[in-house]
Amino acid sequence: MIRILGVRVDEITMEQAVAAVERFIAAFRHHEAASEQRPAQIVTINPEGIWLARGDAAFAEAIERAALVTPDGNGVLWAARQQGTPLAERVTGIDLTYRLAEQAARQGWSVYLLGAKEGIAKAAAARLTEQYPGLTVAGIENGYFRDREQQVIEQIAAAAPDILLAALGMPFQEKWLFAHAAELNCGVAIGIGGSFDVISGQVRRAPALLQKLRLEWLWRLLADPKRWRRYLVIPRFMRAVKKQR
Ligand code: UDP
C-alpha cells in the first residue's frame, strides 16, 4: 500500500484485483449462512477522489476500511511516480467492471447493477449479458432511490449478489456502500461512477488512442463541458504532490 497526499492506494494490478475478488466471493459463499458478513468494498480512486477524501471524513473512512483501493486514473500513477513509489498500472472502474463481468459469466458469480438514470442499468445489463453469455444478473435498480432507500437495500439483500456494481457517482457511492455494508448481503461491493452510462452506449468512452495518450479526461470534458469544475482540482492536486517532495 502507498499513500498519496495521505490517502491510501493499493499496489495492485488488474489481474491481482480480479484474483482478490475471487477470494472475497469464495469467503462470502462460505459464510453466507452466518449473516452480518460485510461485503468486501472496492474503491477505485482517482485524483479527484484523493482530493475529496482529504476534506470528507466519511469518504476517507470508507477508503481506509475498504478491502481494496485501486489506482484509477493517470493522475494517480503520475503522483505515485513523483513520490518514488511507482504503481504498475491503472485499474479503472470501467475496466474492472468488464473484467469482472467476464469472470462472473465464466465462474457463475451473480451481479447486481445499481445506479444511473432510469433504464440505463437495464441497458447496461443487456449489453453485458450479450457480451458475456451466461452472466447471471441478480437484479437491476436505477440510482435515484432516496425516497425508497430501505426498499432498495432489502431488494439487494434478498438477491444476495456475489458482486454489487454501484454506479452512483463518487463519493456518494463509496459512503453509501460503507454505511449500509452490514445490510447489503453481497460478496463484493464496488463503486464504478458513470460506468453504466458508457456500457449501455449512452456515453462513448474515449477512443483507445486518446486513452493511450492519457487524454481520456479531455474527451470526457468535451463530451460534457459541465464537468469543467471537476478538473479544477487537478492542478491543485499536482501542486500538492510536487510540494510534498
Ligand atoms: N447517479 C445516480 N444517482 C445519483 C447521482 C448520480 O445513479 O443520485 C449516477 C449518474 O446517473 C451517473 C453516475 O451516477 O451515471 C455518475 O457519473 P459520473 O461520471 O459523474 O461519476 P464519477 O466518475 O464522478 O464517479
GROMACS .gro file of C-alpha atoms and ligand atoms in nm:
model
  270
    1MET     CA    1   0.000   0.000   0.000
    2ILE     CA    2   0.116   0.354  -0.068
    3ARG     CA    3  -0.026   0.690   0.033
    4ILE     CA    4  -0.082   0.985  -0.196
    5LEU     CA    5  -0.144   1.306  -0.006
    6GLY     CA    6  -0.218   1.081   0.289
    7VAL     CA    7  -0.483   0.879   0.106
    8ARG     CA    8  -0.444   0.505   0.071
    9VAL     CA    9  -0.385   0.347  -0.270
   10ASP     CA   10  -0.309  -0.026  -0.301
   11GLU     CA   11  -0.025  -0.153  -0.519
   12ILE     CA   12  -0.235  -0.383  -0.728
   13THR     CA   13  -0.270  -0.483  -1.092
   14MET     CA   14  -0.590  -0.570  -1.277
   15GLU     CA   15  -0.510  -0.941  -1.258
   16GLN     CA   16  -0.444  -0.919  -0.884
   17ALA     CA   17  -0.769  -0.730  -0.833
   18VAL     CA   18  -0.965  -1.000  -1.016
   19ALA     CA   19  -0.792  -1.269  -0.811
   20ALA     CA   20  -0.877  -1.082  -0.491
   21VAL     CA   21  -1.243  -1.065  -0.595
   22GLU     CA   22  -1.240  -1.438  -0.646
   23ARG     CA   23  -1.116  -1.484  -0.288
   24PHE     CA   24  -1.374  -1.241  -0.150
   25ILE     CA   25  -1.655  -1.426  -0.325
   26ALA     CA   26  -1.532  -1.763  -0.203
   27ALA     CA   27  -1.534  -1.627   0.153
   28PHE     CA   28  -1.880  -1.478   0.105
   29ARG     CA   29  -2.024  -1.804  -0.019
   30HIS     CA   30  -1.856  -1.991   0.263
   31HIS     CA   31  -2.000  -1.762   0.529
   32GLU     CA   32  -2.332  -1.680   0.371
   33ALA     CA   33  -2.525  -1.879   0.630
   34ALA     CA   34  -2.368  -1.672   0.908
   35SER     CA   35  -2.521  -1.334   0.829
   36GLU     CA   36  -2.377  -0.995   0.927
   37GLN     CA   37  -2.092  -1.056   0.684
   38ARG     CA   38  -1.979  -0.721   0.546
   39PRO     CA   39  -1.908  -0.712   0.174
   40ALA     CA   40  -1.554  -0.657   0.058
   41GLN     CA   41  -1.569  -0.299  -0.067
   42ILE     CA   42  -1.358  -0.192  -0.360
   43VAL     CA   43  -1.280   0.175  -0.418
   44THR     CA   44  -1.129   0.287  -0.748
   45ILE     CA   45  -0.960   0.611  -0.657
   46ASN     CA   46  -0.869   0.896  -0.894
   47PRO     CA   47  -0.704   1.233  -0.820
   48GLU     CA   48  -1.041   1.397  -0.768
   49GLY     CA   49  -1.123   1.130  -0.511
   50ILE     CA   50  -0.793   1.174  -0.331
   51TRP     CA   51  -0.858   1.545  -0.314
   52LEU     CA   52  -1.215   1.498  -0.190
   53ALA     CA   53  -1.114   1.244   0.074
   54ARG     CA   54  -0.890   1.499   0.241
   55GLY     CA   55  -1.191   1.707   0.331
   56ASP     CA   56  -1.457   1.438   0.372
   57ALA     CA   57  -1.417   1.221   0.681
   58ALA     CA   58  -1.685   0.970   0.584
   59PHE     CA   59  -1.532   0.919   0.240
   60ALA     CA   60  -1.184   0.890   0.393
   61GLU     CA   61  -1.309   0.624   0.635
   62ALA     CA   62  -1.469   0.422   0.354
   63ILE     CA   63  -1.133   0.428   0.174
   64GLU     CA   64  -0.932   0.333   0.484
   65ARG     CA   65  -1.161   0.042   0.567
   66ALA     CA   66  -1.206  -0.082   0.209
   67ALA     CA   67  -1.090  -0.429   0.110
   68LEU     CA   68  -0.917  -0.284  -0.195
   69VAL     CA   69  -0.831   0.064  -0.323
   70THR     CA   70  -0.725   0.056  -0.687
   71PRO     CA   71  -0.546   0.332  -0.879
   72ASP     CA   72  -0.797   0.477  -1.123
   73GLY     CA   73  -0.659   0.745  -1.346
   74ASN     CA   74  -0.326   0.852  -1.489
   75GLY     CA   75  -0.303   1.129  -1.231
   76VAL     CA   76  -0.269   0.868  -0.957
   77LEU     CA   77   0.008   0.689  -1.148
   78TRP     CA   78   0.181   1.021  -1.208
   79ALA     CA   79   0.167   1.113  -0.838
   80ALA     CA   80   0.298   0.771  -0.737
   81ARG     CA   81   0.596   0.814  -0.972
   82GLN     CA   82   0.661   1.164  -0.844
   83GLN     CA   83   0.697   1.043  -0.490
   84GLY     CA   84   0.915   0.749  -0.586
   85THR     CA   85   0.658   0.477  -0.520
   86PRO     CA   86   0.550   0.386  -0.874
   87LEU     CA   87   0.242   0.175  -0.939
   88ALA     CA   88   0.220  -0.090  -1.211
   89GLU     CA   89  -0.095   0.011  -1.397
   90ARG     CA   90  -0.435   0.175  -1.387
   91VAL     CA   91  -0.722  -0.032  -1.255
   92THR     CA   92  -1.024   0.175  -1.353
   93GLY     CA   93  -1.382   0.111  -1.250
   94ILE     CA   94  -1.498   0.054  -1.604
   95ASP     CA   95  -1.216  -0.184  -1.699
   96LEU     CA   96  -1.265  -0.374  -1.375
   97THR     CA   97  -1.638  -0.398  -1.443
   98TYR     CA   98  -1.580  -0.559  -1.782
   99ARG     CA   99  -1.319  -0.799  -1.641
  100LEU     CA  100  -1.545  -0.896  -1.352
  101ALA     CA  101  -1.844  -0.946  -1.581
  102GLU     CA  102  -1.631  -1.177  -1.792
  103GLN     CA  103  -1.517  -1.375  -1.487
  104ALA     CA  104  -1.868  -1.375  -1.344
  105ALA     CA  105  -2.006  -1.536  -1.660
  106ARG     CA  106  -1.728  -1.792  -1.651
  107GLN     CA  107  -1.749  -1.876  -1.281
  108GLY     CA  108  -2.121  -1.837  -1.219
  109TRP     CA  109  -2.097  -1.527  -0.998
  110SER     CA  110  -2.411  -1.316  -0.990
  111VAL     CA  111  -2.401  -0.941  -1.038
  112TYR     CA  112  -2.643  -0.671  -0.927
  113LEU     CA  113  -2.648  -0.346  -1.120
  114LEU     CA  114  -2.740  -0.044  -0.911
  115GLY     CA  115  -2.722   0.311  -1.042
  116ALA     CA  116  -2.760   0.563  -1.321
  117LYS     CA  117  -3.080   0.708  -1.462
  118GLU     CA  118  -3.393   0.502  -1.522
  119GLY     CA  119  -3.336   0.238  -1.789
  120ILE     CA  120  -2.959   0.280  -1.813
  121ALA     CA  121  -2.862  -0.002  -1.575
  122LYS     CA  122  -3.105  -0.227  -1.761
  123ALA     CA  123  -2.947  -0.138  -2.095
  124ALA     CA  124  -2.600  -0.192  -1.944
  125ALA     CA  125  -2.709  -0.535  -1.815
  126ALA     CA  126  -2.835  -0.624  -2.163
  127ARG     CA  127  -2.502  -0.523  -2.316
  128LEU     CA  128  -2.305  -0.722  -2.060
  129THR     CA  129  -2.513  -1.039  -2.098
  130GLU     CA  130  -2.479  -1.007  -2.474
  131GLN     CA  131  -2.103  -0.971  -2.446
  132TYR     CA  132  -2.063  -1.235  -2.174
  133PRO     CA  133  -2.325  -1.504  -2.235
  134GLY     CA  134  -2.428  -1.691  -1.927
  135LEU     CA  135  -2.382  -1.390  -1.700
  136THR     CA  136  -2.627  -1.408  -1.409
  137VAL     CA  137  -2.789  -1.074  -1.334
  138ALA     CA  138  -2.928  -1.089  -0.979
  139GLY     CA  139  -3.105  -0.754  -1.002
  140ILE     CA  140  -3.120  -0.410  -1.160
  141GLU     CA  141  -3.211  -0.079  -1.000
  142ASN     CA  142  -3.165   0.282  -1.104
  143GLY     CA  143  -2.963   0.518  -0.888
  144TYR     CA  144  -3.234   0.764  -0.788
  145PHE     CA  145  -3.392   0.593  -0.489
  146ARG     CA  146  -3.359   0.838  -0.198
  147ASP     CA  147  -3.732   0.811  -0.122
  148ARG     CA  148  -3.730   0.429  -0.111
  149GLU     CA  149  -3.381   0.358   0.012
  150GLN     CA  150  -3.474   0.086   0.261
  151GLN     CA  151  -3.671  -0.099  -0.004
  152VAL     CA  152  -3.372  -0.094  -0.240
  153ILE     CA  153  -3.140  -0.220   0.034
  154GLU     CA  154  -3.377  -0.507   0.116
  155GLN     CA  155  -3.411  -0.590  -0.251
  156ILE     CA  156  -3.032  -0.620  -0.288
  157ALA     CA  157  -3.002  -0.823   0.033
  158ALA     CA  158  -3.271  -1.063  -0.085
  159ALA     CA  159  -3.092  -1.111  -0.417
  160ALA     CA  160  -2.764  -1.180  -0.229
  161PRO     CA  161  -2.545  -1.098  -0.529
  162ASP     CA  162  -2.183  -1.205  -0.539
  163ILE     CA  163  -2.096  -0.864  -0.683
  164LEU     CA  164  -2.281  -0.537  -0.635
  165LEU     CA  165  -2.190  -0.282  -0.902
  166ALA     CA  166  -2.285   0.060  -0.768
  167ALA     CA  167  -2.275   0.337  -1.029
  168LEU     CA  168  -2.399   0.623  -0.815
  169GLY     CA  169  -2.113   0.869  -0.858
  170MET     CA  170  -1.820   0.940  -0.633
  171PRO     CA  171  -1.801   0.992  -0.335
  172PHE     CA  172  -2.166   0.916  -0.263
  173GLN     CA  173  -2.140   0.553  -0.380
  174GLU     CA  174  -1.840   0.482  -0.152
  175LYS     CA  175  -2.006   0.636   0.151
  176TRP     CA  176  -2.337   0.469   0.081
  177LEU     CA  177  -2.185   0.124   0.035
  178PHE     CA  178  -1.983   0.168   0.352
  179ALA     CA  179  -2.275   0.293   0.559
  180HIS     CA  180  -2.502   0.007   0.451
  181ALA     CA  181  -2.241  -0.266   0.430
  182ALA     CA  182  -2.394  -0.474   0.709
  183GLU     CA  183  -2.736  -0.478   0.542
  184LEU     CA  184  -2.644  -0.543   0.180
  185ASN     CA  185  -2.568  -0.917   0.196
  186CYS     CA  186  -2.333  -0.927  -0.102
  187GLY     CA  187  -1.983  -1.057  -0.152
  188VAL     CA  188  -1.814  -0.764  -0.316
  189ALA     CA  189  -1.940  -0.407  -0.348
  190ILE     CA  190  -1.772  -0.171  -0.588
  191GLY     CA  191  -1.832   0.190  -0.683
  192ILE     CA  192  -1.800   0.244  -1.058
  193GLY     CA  193  -1.917   0.603  -1.114
  194GLY     CA  194  -2.056   0.667  -1.460
  195SER     CA  195  -1.975   0.321  -1.598
  196PHE     CA  196  -2.332   0.219  -1.680
  197ASP     CA  197  -2.365   0.528  -1.898
  198VAL     CA  198  -2.070   0.402  -2.102
  199ILE     CA  199  -2.156   0.030  -2.100
  200SER     CA  200  -2.514   0.100  -2.208
  201GLY     CA  201  -2.386   0.301  -2.503
  202GLN     CA  202  -2.538   0.621  -2.370
  203VAL     CA  203  -2.193   0.781  -2.344
  204ARG     CA  204  -1.899   0.689  -2.566
  205ARG     CA  205  -1.571   0.613  -2.398
  206ALA     CA  206  -1.261   0.786  -2.532
  207PRO     CA  207  -1.103   0.605  -2.829
  208ALA     CA  208  -0.810   0.380  -2.738
  209LEU     CA  209  -0.562   0.621  -2.893
  210LEU     CA  210  -0.673   0.906  -2.668
  211GLN     CA  211  -0.660   0.674  -2.368
  212LYS     CA  212  -0.306   0.582  -2.465
  213LEU     CA  213  -0.213   0.948  -2.498
  214ARG     CA  214  -0.357   0.997  -2.149
  215LEU     CA  215  -0.616   1.234  -2.285
  216GLU     CA  216  -0.924   1.047  -2.171
  217TRP     CA  217  -1.004   1.336  -1.938
  218LEU     CA  218  -1.010   1.577  -2.236
  219TRP     CA  219  -1.258   1.354  -2.420
  220ARG     CA  220  -1.485   1.345  -2.115
  221LEU     CA  221  -1.459   1.718  -2.075
  222LEU     CA  222  -1.551   1.786  -2.438
  223ALA     CA  223  -1.838   1.537  -2.420
  224ASP     CA  224  -1.977   1.705  -2.110
  225PRO     CA  225  -1.842   2.060  -2.066
  226LYS     CA  226  -2.046   2.096  -1.747
  227ARG     CA  227  -1.778   1.881  -1.586
  228TRP     CA  228  -1.519   2.157  -1.615
  229ARG     CA  229  -1.534   2.245  -1.247
  230ARG     CA  230  -1.414   1.898  -1.156
  231TYR     CA  231  -1.093   1.950  -1.342
  232LEU     CA  232  -1.002   2.246  -1.126
  233VAL     CA  233  -0.878   2.004  -0.863
  234ILE     CA  234  -0.620   1.851  -1.098
  235PRO     CA  235  -0.370   2.141  -1.096
  236ARG     CA  236  -0.421   2.175  -0.721
  237PHE     CA  237  -0.363   1.803  -0.677
  238MET     CA  238  -0.046   1.822  -0.888
  239ARG     CA  239   0.089   2.121  -0.697
  240ALA     CA  240   0.026   1.950  -0.364
  241VAL     CA  241   0.204   1.633  -0.479
  242LYS     CA  242   0.503   1.833  -0.606
  243LYS     CA  243   0.522   2.045  -0.293
  244GLN     CA  244   0.530   1.734  -0.081
  245ARG     CA  245   0.854   1.615  -0.240
  246UDP     N1  246  -2.609   0.886  -1.027
  246UDP     C1  247  -2.700   0.807  -0.963
  246UDP     N2  248  -2.768   0.857  -0.856
  246UDP     C2  249  -2.747   0.983  -0.808
  246UDP     C3  250  -2.650   1.064  -0.872
  246UDP     C4  251  -2.581   1.011  -0.981
  246UDP     O1  252  -2.721   0.693  -1.002
  246UDP     O2  253  -2.810   1.021  -0.711
  246UDP     C5  254  -2.538   0.832  -1.141
  246UDP     C6  255  -2.543   0.915  -1.267
  246UDP     O3  256  -2.661   0.891  -1.338
  246UDP     C7  257  -2.419   0.868  -1.339
  246UDP     C8  258  -2.323   0.834  -1.226
  246UDP     O4  259  -2.403   0.823  -1.110
  246UDP     O5  260  -2.446   0.752  -1.412
  246UDP     C9  261  -2.217   0.941  -1.201
  246UDP     O6  262  -2.139   0.953  -1.312
  246UDP     P1  263  -2.007   1.039  -1.308
  246UDP     O7  264  -1.939   1.019  -1.437
  246UDP     O8  265  -2.040   1.177  -1.264
  246UDP     O9  266  -1.932   0.962  -1.191
  246UDP     P2  267  -1.792   0.982  -1.124
  246UDP    O10  268  -1.692   0.948  -1.230
  246UDP    O11  269  -1.783   1.123  -1.079
  246UDP    O12  270  -1.795   0.886  -1.012
   0.00000   0.00000   0.00000
